[in-house]
Amino acid sequence: MLKKNRTILAAVVFILITLLFLDFTGTLHHWLGWLDKIQFLPAVMALNVVIVVALIVLTLVFGRIYCSVICPLGVFQDLLARLRRKKNKYSYSKEVRWLRYPLLVVFIIAGVAGIGSLFQLLAPYSAYGRIATMVFQPLWQFGNNLLAMAAEHYESYAFYSVDTWMRSLPVFVIAAVTLVVLVILAWCGGRTYCNTICPVGTVLSFFARFSWLKIRFDADKCKNCSLCSKNCKAACIDFKTHSVDYSRCVVCGNCIDKCKFGALRYGIGSTRTNTKNGIESTRTDTDSPNESVDRSKRSFLLASAMVAGAAMAQKKEKLMDGGLAEIEDKVAPKRQTPLTPPGSLSFQHYAQHCTGCQLCVSECPNQVLRPSNDLMHLMLPVMSYERGHCRPECTRCSDVCPAGAIKPLDDVEKSSIQIGHAVWIKKNCIPLTDEVECGNCARHCPTGAIEMVMLNENDEESPMVPAINEEACIGCGACEYVCPARPFSAIYVEGHEVHRVI
């Protein structure tokens, strides 16, 4: 029952979290948004003490069930491992301390020093978020577009097509490589990534050593058949010494399920501890040999605690101009200061708190957010306006951010935050290059920060060009997006290091 309950809960949580990244309508977040708030690292970055303490207490009571139920990357590894149908495919191995703990130190130093690329590369929730956003979501959108085409054929609007495009080639490559590495590690060694690379797993392992409920041996019943070790995906059970490395055990229940002699159980009881190699060798002293263990009750308690812990948190078509000429794609301008979403306060605050999970990128309805290509902040989501602009009434990114990098705000607050200001590039402006009237930027500016004025006040036939009131501009990018100049817009938004309220 332990394995069955754990598998069901893990599958439900994994599917729901994956749907959060795949959903481009924004509707699921209203119901499932709490799932990204209960992830360990985002909760730490958001200084969400309640969630962090709850997850630590959960580990102290039940062991590392966070890794096998709540963490999507952990569950994803289990899914990959199940693809290998070979029976009894694992074996016991000692803890790889020389790699595990130095990686944790590197992770912490990278976070403190602001080396976002390295920090986000090692973060487990961020790693899965990149895979879901950069690899899985385009496939999901492609399937949606096929359904939209079929529905359109039958004059139905149950589905609508969405653009599928490459947000960042370097980050896509990183996501693809991460996926390949996970497949190889899970195929060969089950939970190798969790117990050698993952910094969250290493942190929780300190607490898991002292968990109240543990996998315990009854040496009198054990026949040394080795099935427990051969089916332990964490490689933490040594059947020869009847010992379990609790720092690596994720309480998956495989060992209990495979044991034919009832020599393993999940519960409490006094144990004799063998501290050899830092691994506990357990044997129950308080239980009589004939005492039967009610596993169904214990499994029900575990499942209830898991649910309670979670509940605490709560085809690209060519664009044609009238069918006569192909419209050239825009090229993003080189901004001296990157644009970060309203609510991020400043670039420094944003970079320090963002875990690079890409949830805001996958949820952005205006296609404004995309991963940065800057080496130091390679996976940090930034804004660009080639495919849309940041609508003043949209607060989706601040609603979904689990790490506190983008503070929650409403549409009124957002409309008063200046993330940057518009800059006019005279040599690209249509009225001067093509000698035609334009004014798109002024017509679409939501704050009235742009007006058309004569280039030469003394010449009545002088072309009308935009004049920008930087004090009224909020940097939404509507002007840059609607500018007809190609490939470089005649007006673009330069970011502010620190956001201002106007």
Coordinates of C-alpha atoms in Angstrom, one line a residue:
M1 CA 0.0 0.0 0.0
L2 CA 2.9 2.4 0.6
K3 CA 4.1 2.1 -3.0
K4 CA 0.6 2.3 -4.4
N5 CA -0.4 5.4 -2.4
R6 CA 2.9 7.1 -3.1
T7 CA 2.7 6.3 -6.9
I8 CA -0.9 7.7 -7.1
L9 CA -0.1 10.9 -5.3
A10 CA 3.1 11.4 -7.3
A11 CA 1.4 10.9 -10.6
V12 CA -1.4 13.3 -9.7
V13 CA 1.0 16.0 -8.6
F14 CA 3.3 15.5 -11.6
I15 CA 0.5 15.7 -14.1
L16 CA -0.9 18.8 -12.6
I17 CA 2.4 20.7 -12.4
T18 CA 3.2 19.7 -16.0
L19 CA -0.2 21.1 -17.1
L20 CA 0.8 24.4 -15.4
F21 CA 3.7 24.7 -17.8
L22 CA 1.8 23.5 -20.8
D23 CA -1.3 25.6 -20.3
F24 CA -1.2 28.7 -22.5
T25 CA -4.7 29.9 -21.6
G26 CA -3.9 30.9 -18.0
T27 CA -7.0 29.2 -16.7
L28 CA -5.4 26.3 -14.8
H29 CA -3.3 28.6 -12.6
H30 CA -6.4 29.8 -10.7
W31 CA -6.9 26.2 -9.5
L32 CA -3.4 24.8 -9.4
G33 CA -1.2 27.7 -8.7
W34 CA -0.5 26.5 -5.2
L35 CA 1.5 23.6 -6.6
D36 CA 4.4 25.8 -7.7
K37 CA 4.4 27.6 -4.4
I38 CA 5.1 24.4 -2.4
Q39 CA 8.4 23.7 -4.3
F40 CA 11.3 23.9 -1.9
L41 CA 13.8 26.1 -3.7
P42 CA 11.2 28.7 -4.9
A43 CA 9.8 28.8 -1.4
V44 CA 13.3 29.6 0.0
M45 CA 13.9 32.3 -2.6
A46 CA 10.4 33.8 -1.8
L47 CA 11.2 33.7 1.9
N48 CA 8.1 31.7 2.4
V49 CA 8.9 30.5 5.9
V50 CA 5.6 28.6 6.3
I51 CA 6.2 26.3 3.3
V52 CA 9.9 25.8 4.0
V53 CA 9.2 24.8 7.6
A54 CA 6.3 22.6 6.6
L55 CA 8.5 20.7 4.1
I56 CA 11.3 20.3 6.6
V57 CA 8.8 18.9 9.2
L58 CA 7.4 16.7 6.5
T59 CA 10.9 15.3 5.9
L60 CA 11.6 14.9 9.7
V61 CA 8.4 12.8 10.0
F62 CA 8.2 10.8 6.8
G63 CA 11.6 11.0 5.2
R64 CA 12.3 12.4 1.7
I65 CA 8.8 12.0 0.4
Y66 CA 9.2 15.5 -1.1
C67 CA 11.6 14.1 -3.6
S68 CA 9.3 11.2 -4.6
V69 CA 5.9 13.0 -4.5
I70 CA 6.1 16.8 -4.8
C71 CA 9.3 17.5 -6.8
P72 CA 8.3 17.1 -10.5
L73 CA 12.0 16.3 -11.6
G74 CA 12.1 13.5 -9.0
V75 CA 8.9 12.0 -10.3
F76 CA 10.0 12.5 -13.8
Q77 CA 13.1 10.4 -13.1
D78 CA 10.9 7.6 -11.7
L79 CA 8.9 7.7 -14.9
L80 CA 12.0 7.5 -17.0
A81 CA 13.3 4.6 -14.9
R82 CA 10.1 2.6 -15.4
L83 CA 10.7 2.7 -19.2
R84 CA 13.5 0.2 -18.6
R85 CA 11.6 -3.1 -18.1
K86 CA 14.6 -5.1 -16.9
K87 CA 13.9 -6.7 -13.5
N88 CA 16.2 -6.4 -10.5
K89 CA 18.2 -3.8 -12.2
Y90 CA 19.8 -1.8 -9.3
S91 CA 22.4 -2.5 -6.7
Y92 CA 23.7 -0.9 -3.6
S93 CA 26.4 1.7 -3.9
K94 CA 28.0 4.0 -1.4
E95 CA 27.2 7.7 -1.1
V96 CA 29.2 9.8 -3.6
R97 CA 30.2 12.4 -1.1
W98 CA 33.1 13.8 -3.1
L99 CA 30.6 15.0 -5.7
R100 CA 27.4 15.6 -3.7
Y101 CA 28.6 18.1 -1.1
P102 CA 31.0 20.1 -3.3
L103 CA 28.1 20.6 -5.7
L104 CA 25.9 21.9 -2.9
V105 CA 28.7 24.4 -1.9
V106 CA 29.1 25.5 -5.6
F107 CA 25.3 26.0 -5.8
I108 CA 25.2 28.1 -2.6
I109 CA 28.2 30.2 -3.7
A110 CA 26.6 30.8 -7.2
G111 CA 23.3 31.9 -5.5
V112 CA 25.1 34.3 -3.2
A113 CA 27.5 35.6 -5.9
G114 CA 24.6 36.2 -8.3
I115 CA 25.9 33.7 -10.9
G116 CA 22.4 33.0 -12.1
S117 CA 23.2 30.7 -14.9
L118 CA 25.0 28.2 -12.7
F119 CA 22.4 28.5 -9.9
Q120 CA 19.5 27.9 -12.2
L121 CA 21.2 25.1 -14.0
L122 CA 21.4 23.0 -10.8
A123 CA 18.0 23.9 -9.4
P124 CA 15.7 20.8 -9.8
Y125 CA 12.4 22.6 -10.3
S126 CA 14.0 25.0 -12.7
A127 CA 15.5 22.1 -14.7
Y128 CA 12.1 20.5 -15.1
G129 CA 10.5 23.9 -15.9
R130 CA 13.0 24.4 -18.8
I131 CA 12.3 21.0 -20.2
A132 CA 8.5 21.5 -19.9
T133 CA 8.6 25.0 -21.4
M134 CA 11.2 24.6 -24.1
V135 CA 10.5 21.0 -25.2
F136 CA 7.1 19.8 -24.1
Q137 CA 5.1 23.0 -24.5
P138 CA 5.9 23.4 -28.3
L139 CA 4.7 19.8 -28.8
W140 CA 1.6 20.5 -26.8
Q141 CA 0.9 23.6 -28.9
F142 CA 1.5 21.7 -32.1
G143 CA -1.1 19.2 -31.0
N144 CA -3.5 22.0 -30.1
N145 CA -3.0 23.6 -33.6
L146 CA -3.8 20.3 -35.3
L147 CA -7.1 20.1 -33.3
A148 CA -7.8 23.7 -34.2
M149 CA -7.4 22.9 -37.9
A150 CA -9.7 20.0 -37.5
A151 CA -12.3 22.0 -35.6
E152 CA -12.1 24.8 -38.2
H153 CA -12.8 22.3 -40.9
Y154 CA -16.1 21.5 -39.1
E155 CA -16.8 25.2 -38.5
S156 CA -16.1 24.8 -34.7
Y157 CA -14.2 27.2 -32.5
A158 CA -13.6 24.8 -29.6
F159 CA -9.8 25.3 -30.2
Y160 CA -7.7 28.2 -31.5
S161 CA -4.3 28.2 -33.1
V162 CA -1.3 29.6 -31.2
D163 CA 2.2 30.6 -32.5
T164 CA 4.9 28.1 -31.8
W165 CA 8.3 29.6 -31.9
M166 CA 11.9 29.3 -30.6
R167 CA 12.1 31.6 -27.6
S168 CA 15.8 31.0 -27.1
L169 CA 18.1 28.5 -28.9
P170 CA 20.8 28.3 -26.2
V171 CA 18.2 27.6 -23.5
F172 CA 16.5 25.1 -25.7
V173 CA 19.8 23.3 -26.2
I174 CA 20.4 23.4 -22.4
A175 CA 16.9 21.9 -21.8
A176 CA 17.4 19.2 -24.4
V177 CA 20.8 18.3 -23.0
T178 CA 19.4 18.2 -19.5
L179 CA 16.6 15.9 -20.7
V180 CA 19.2 13.5 -22.4
V181 CA 21.3 13.4 -19.2
L182 CA 18.3 12.6 -17.1
V183 CA 17.2 9.8 -19.4
I184 CA 20.7 8.3 -19.3
L185 CA 21.0 8.6 -15.5
A186 CA 17.5 7.3 -14.8
W187 CA 17.8 4.5 -17.3
C188 CA 21.1 3.3 -15.8
G189 CA 20.9 4.2 -12.1
G190 CA 17.4 5.4 -11.2
R191 CA 17.8 8.3 -8.7
T192 CA 21.4 9.1 -9.5
Y193 CA 20.7 12.7 -10.3
C194 CA 18.7 13.2 -7.0
N195 CA 21.5 11.7 -4.8
T196 CA 24.6 13.1 -6.5
I197 CA 23.7 16.4 -8.2
C198 CA 20.4 17.9 -6.9
P199 CA 21.1 20.5 -4.2
V200 CA 17.6 20.3 -2.7
G201 CA 18.0 16.5 -2.3
T202 CA 21.3 17.1 -0.5
V203 CA 19.8 19.7 1.9
L204 CA 16.8 17.4 2.7
S205 CA 19.1 14.5 3.2
F206 CA 20.4 16.2 6.4
F207 CA 16.9 16.1 7.9
A208 CA 15.9 12.7 6.4
R209 CA 18.6 11.0 8.6
F210 CA 16.5 11.8 11.6
S211 CA 13.1 11.1 10.2
W212 CA 10.5 9.5 12.6
L213 CA 9.1 7.0 10.1
K214 CA 11.7 5.0 8.2
I215 CA 12.3 1.8 6.2
R216 CA 13.3 -0.7 8.8
F217 CA 14.8 -4.2 8.7
D218 CA 13.8 -7.3 10.7
A219 CA 17.0 -9.2 10.5
D220 CA 15.4 -12.4 11.8
K221 CA 13.1 -12.5 8.8
C222 CA 15.6 -11.5 6.2
K223 CA 16.8 -14.3 4.0
N224 CA 19.4 -12.1 2.2
C225 CA 17.7 -12.6 -1.2
S226 CA 18.9 -9.1 -2.2
L227 CA 15.6 -8.2 -3.9
C228 CA 15.4 -5.0 -1.8
S229 CA 18.8 -3.8 -3.0
K230 CA 18.1 -4.8 -6.6
N231 CA 14.9 -2.8 -6.6
C232 CA 16.0 0.3 -4.7
K233 CA 16.3 3.1 -7.3
A234 CA 18.2 5.2 -4.8
A235 CA 20.9 2.4 -4.3
C236 CA 20.7 3.0 -0.6
I237 CA 19.9 -0.5 0.8
D238 CA 22.7 -2.9 1.7
F239 CA 21.0 -6.3 2.3
K240 CA 24.3 -7.8 3.5
T241 CA 24.4 -5.6 6.6
H242 CA 20.7 -4.9 6.8
S243 CA 21.3 -1.2 6.5
V244 CA 19.6 1.7 4.8
D245 CA 21.2 5.1 4.0
Y246 CA 18.3 7.3 5.0
S247 CA 20.0 10.4 3.5
R248 CA 19.3 8.9 0.1
C249 CA 16.1 7.0 0.7
V250 CA 13.1 8.7 -1.0
V251 CA 10.5 6.3 0.6
C252 CA 9.3 4.9 -2.8
G253 CA 8.2 1.6 -1.2
N254 CA 9.8 -0.6 -3.9
C255 CA 11.8 -2.6 -1.3
I256 CA 8.7 -3.4 0.8
D257 CA 6.7 -4.3 -2.2
K258 CA 9.4 -6.7 -3.5
C259 CA 10.3 -8.4 -0.1
K260 CA 8.7 -11.8 0.0
F261 CA 9.5 -12.5 3.6
G262 CA 8.1 -9.4 5.4
A263 CA 11.6 -8.4 6.5
L264 CA 11.0 -4.7 5.7
R265 CA 8.5 -2.3 7.0
Y266 CA 7.9 1.4 7.1
G267 CA 7.3 2.7 10.6
I268 CA 8.7 3.6 14.0
G269 CA 10.6 1.6 16.6
S270 CA 13.8 1.7 18.5
T271 CA 16.8 0.6 16.5
R272 CA 20.4 -0.3 17.1
T273 CA 22.5 2.0 15.1
N274 CA 25.7 1.0 13.3
T275 CA 27.6 4.2 12.5
K276 CA 30.0 2.5 10.1
N277 CA 30.4 4.6 7.0
G278 CA 27.7 7.0 8.3
I279 CA 24.9 4.5 7.5
E280 CA 22.4 3.3 10.0
S281 CA 22.0 -0.5 10.3
T282 CA 18.6 -1.0 11.8
R283 CA 17.0 -3.8 13.7
T284 CA 13.7 -3.4 15.7
D285 CA 14.1 -4.3 19.4
T286 CA 10.6 -3.3 20.6
D287 CA 8.5 -5.4 18.3
S288 CA 7.9 -9.1 18.9
P289 CA 8.5 -11.4 16.0
N290 CA 4.9 -12.5 15.9
E291 CA 3.5 -8.9 16.0
S292 CA 1.7 -8.2 12.7
V293 CA 2.1 -4.8 11.1
D294 CA -1.1 -3.1 9.8
R295 CA 0.5 -1.6 6.6
S296 CA -2.8 -0.3 5.2
K297 CA -3.3 2.0 8.2
R298 CA 0.2 3.2 8.1
S299 CA 0.0 3.9 4.3
F300 CA -3.3 5.8 4.8
L301 CA -1.5 7.9 7.4
L302 CA 1.3 8.6 5.0
A303 CA -1.0 9.5 2.2
S304 CA -3.1 11.8 4.4
A305 CA 0.0 13.6 5.6
M306 CA 1.3 14.1 2.0
V307 CA -2.0 15.6 1.0
A308 CA -2.2 17.8 4.1
G309 CA 1.4 19.0 3.5
A310 CA 0.6 20.0 0.0
A311 CA -2.7 21.7 1.0
M312 CA -0.8 24.0 3.4
A313 CA 0.6 25.9 0.5
Q314 CA -1.7 26.3 -1.5
K315 CA 3.6 26.1 -37.5
K316 CA 4.7 29.3 -38.4
E317 CA 3.0 30.8 -41.5
K318 CA 4.6 33.7 -43.5
L319 CA 3.0 37.0 -42.9
M320 CA 2.0 38.7 -46.2
D321 CA 1.2 42.4 -46.8
G322 CA -2.1 42.2 -48.6
G323 CA -0.9 39.0 -50.3
L324 CA 1.7 41.0 -52.3
A325 CA 4.9 40.9 -50.3
E326 CA 6.4 39.0 -47.3
I327 CA 6.7 41.0 -44.2
E328 CA 10.2 40.9 -42.8
D329 CA 10.6 39.8 -39.2
K330 CA 11.7 42.3 -36.6
V331 CA 15.1 42.1 -35.0
A332 CA 15.4 42.7 -31.3
P333 CA 17.4 45.9 -30.4
K334 CA 20.4 45.8 -28.2
R335 CA 19.3 47.3 -24.9
Q336 CA 21.9 48.6 -22.6
T337 CA 19.7 47.5 -19.6
P338 CA 17.5 44.4 -19.9
L339 CA 13.8 44.9 -19.5
T340 CA 12.3 43.0 -16.5
P341 CA 8.6 42.6 -15.8
P342 CA 6.7 45.1 -13.6
G343 CA 6.8 43.8 -10.0
S344 CA 10.5 42.7 -10.3
L345 CA 11.5 46.0 -8.6
S346 CA 15.0 46.1 -10.1
F347 CA 17.2 44.0 -12.3
Q348 CA 19.4 43.1 -9.3
H349 CA 16.4 42.0 -7.2
Y350 CA 15.0 40.1 -10.1
A351 CA 18.3 38.3 -10.9
Q352 CA 18.9 37.4 -7.2
H353 CA 15.5 35.8 -6.6
C354 CA 14.6 34.2 -10.0
T355 CA 15.2 30.5 -10.2
G356 CA 14.8 30.4 -14.0
C357 CA 11.9 27.9 -13.9
Q358 CA 10.4 29.5 -17.0
L359 CA 6.8 29.4 -15.7
C360 CA 6.3 33.1 -16.4
V361 CA 7.6 32.5 -20.0
S362 CA 5.2 29.7 -20.6
E363 CA 2.3 31.6 -19.1
C364 CA 2.9 35.0 -20.8
P365 CA -0.1 35.5 -23.2
N366 CA 1.5 38.4 -25.1
Q367 CA 4.7 36.5 -26.0
V368 CA 6.8 39.2 -24.4
L369 CA 8.9 37.1 -22.0
R370 CA 11.8 34.9 -23.2
P371 CA 15.0 33.5 -21.6
S372 CA 18.0 35.9 -21.8
N373 CA 21.0 35.0 -24.0
D374 CA 23.4 36.8 -21.8
L375 CA 26.0 34.4 -20.5
M376 CA 25.8 35.5 -16.8
H377 CA 22.0 35.4 -16.8
L378 CA 21.4 32.9 -19.6
M379 CA 18.1 31.5 -18.4
L380 CA 16.7 34.6 -16.7
P381 CA 13.4 35.6 -18.4
V382 CA 13.6 39.1 -19.9
M383 CA 11.2 41.2 -22.0
S384 CA 11.3 41.9 -25.7
Y385 CA 8.6 43.3 -28.0
E386 CA 9.0 41.6 -31.4
R387 CA 5.8 39.5 -31.0
G388 CA 3.7 41.6 -28.7
H389 CA 3.7 44.2 -25.9
C390 CA 3.2 44.1 -22.2
R391 CA -0.5 45.0 -21.8
P392 CA -1.1 47.2 -18.8
E393 CA -4.1 45.1 -17.7
C394 CA -2.1 41.8 -17.7
T395 CA -0.5 40.6 -14.5
R396 CA -0.1 36.9 -15.4
C397 CA 3.7 36.8 -14.7
S398 CA 3.4 38.3 -11.2
D399 CA 0.5 35.9 -10.5
V400 CA 2.5 32.7 -11.3
C401 CA 6.0 33.6 -10.0
P402 CA 6.7 31.1 -7.1
A403 CA 10.0 32.6 -6.1
G404 CA 9.1 36.2 -5.3
A405 CA 11.2 37.5 -8.2
I406 CA 8.1 39.2 -9.5
K407 CA 6.0 40.6 -6.7
P408 CA 2.2 40.3 -7.0
L409 CA 0.4 43.4 -8.2
D410 CA -2.9 44.4 -9.7
D411 CA -3.5 46.2 -13.0
V412 CA -3.8 49.6 -11.4
E413 CA -0.4 49.2 -9.7
K414 CA 1.1 47.9 -12.9
S415 CA 0.0 50.9 -14.9
S416 CA 2.0 53.2 -12.7
I417 CA 5.3 51.3 -12.8
Q418 CA 7.9 52.5 -15.2
I419 CA 10.2 49.6 -16.2
G420 CA 11.8 51.6 -19.0
H421 CA 11.3 54.5 -21.5
A422 CA 10.9 54.7 -25.2
V423 CA 13.8 55.9 -27.4
W424 CA 13.3 57.3 -31.0
I425 CA 15.7 56.3 -33.7
K426 CA 15.5 59.0 -36.4
K427 CA 17.2 57.1 -39.2
N428 CA 14.6 54.2 -39.0
C429 CA 11.4 56.3 -38.9
I430 CA 9.0 55.7 -41.8
P431 CA 8.0 59.3 -42.4
L432 CA 11.6 60.1 -43.1
T433 CA 12.8 57.0 -44.9
D434 CA 9.6 56.4 -47.0
E435 CA 8.1 60.0 -46.9
V436 CA 4.7 58.7 -45.8
E437 CA 2.6 59.5 -42.7
C438 CA 2.6 57.1 -39.9
G439 CA 1.9 57.8 -36.2
N440 CA 1.3 54.2 -35.1
C441 CA 3.4 54.7 -32.0
A442 CA 1.3 57.7 -30.8
R443 CA -2.0 56.1 -31.6
H444 CA -1.3 52.9 -29.6
C445 CA 0.5 54.4 -26.6
P446 CA -1.7 53.6 -23.6
T447 CA -0.4 56.4 -21.4
G448 CA -0.3 59.2 -24.0
A449 CA 3.4 59.5 -23.6
I450 CA 4.0 60.0 -27.4
E451 CA 2.6 62.7 -29.7
M452 CA 3.4 63.5 -33.3
V453 CA 5.1 66.9 -33.9
M454 CA 6.7 68.5 -36.9
L455 CA 10.3 67.7 -37.4
N456 CA 10.9 71.3 -38.4
E457 CA 8.6 73.8 -36.8
N458 CA 9.5 76.5 -39.4
D459 CA 8.5 74.2 -42.4
E460 CA 4.8 73.7 -42.9
E461 CA 5.5 70.6 -45.0
S462 CA 7.8 69.1 -42.5
P463 CA 7.0 65.4 -41.7
M464 CA 5.4 64.5 -38.4
V465 CA 7.6 62.5 -36.1
P466 CA 7.1 61.2 -32.6
A467 CA 8.0 63.2 -29.5
I468 CA 8.4 61.1 -26.3
N469 CA 7.5 62.3 -22.8
E470 CA 9.8 60.0 -20.7
E471 CA 8.1 60.9 -17.5
A472 CA 4.8 59.5 -18.7
C473 CA 6.2 56.4 -20.5
I474 CA 5.9 53.1 -18.6
G475 CA 7.9 51.0 -21.0
C476 CA 5.1 48.7 -22.1
G477 CA 6.5 48.4 -25.6
A478 CA 3.3 49.1 -27.5
C479 CA 5.1 51.7 -29.6
E480 CA 8.0 49.3 -30.4
Y481 CA 5.7 46.4 -31.3
V482 CA 3.4 48.4 -33.7
C483 CA 6.2 50.3 -35.4
P484 CA 6.1 49.3 -39.1
A485 CA 9.9 49.9 -39.6
R486 CA 11.7 46.6 -40.5
P487 CA 13.9 44.9 -39.5
F488 CA 14.8 47.5 -36.7
S489 CA 12.0 49.5 -35.2
A490 CA 12.2 53.3 -35.2
I491 CA 11.3 53.3 -31.6
Y492 CA 12.4 50.9 -28.9
V493 CA 12.2 50.7 -25.1
E494 CA 15.4 51.0 -23.0
G495 CA 15.2 49.3 -19.6
H496 CA 15.7 50.9 -16.1
E497 CA 18.0 49.3 -13.5
V498 CA 15.5 50.2 -10.8
H499 CA 11.8 50.5 -11.6
R500 CA 10.0 53.8 -10.8
V501 CA 6.5 54.6 -9.8
I502 CA 4.9 57.5 -11.8

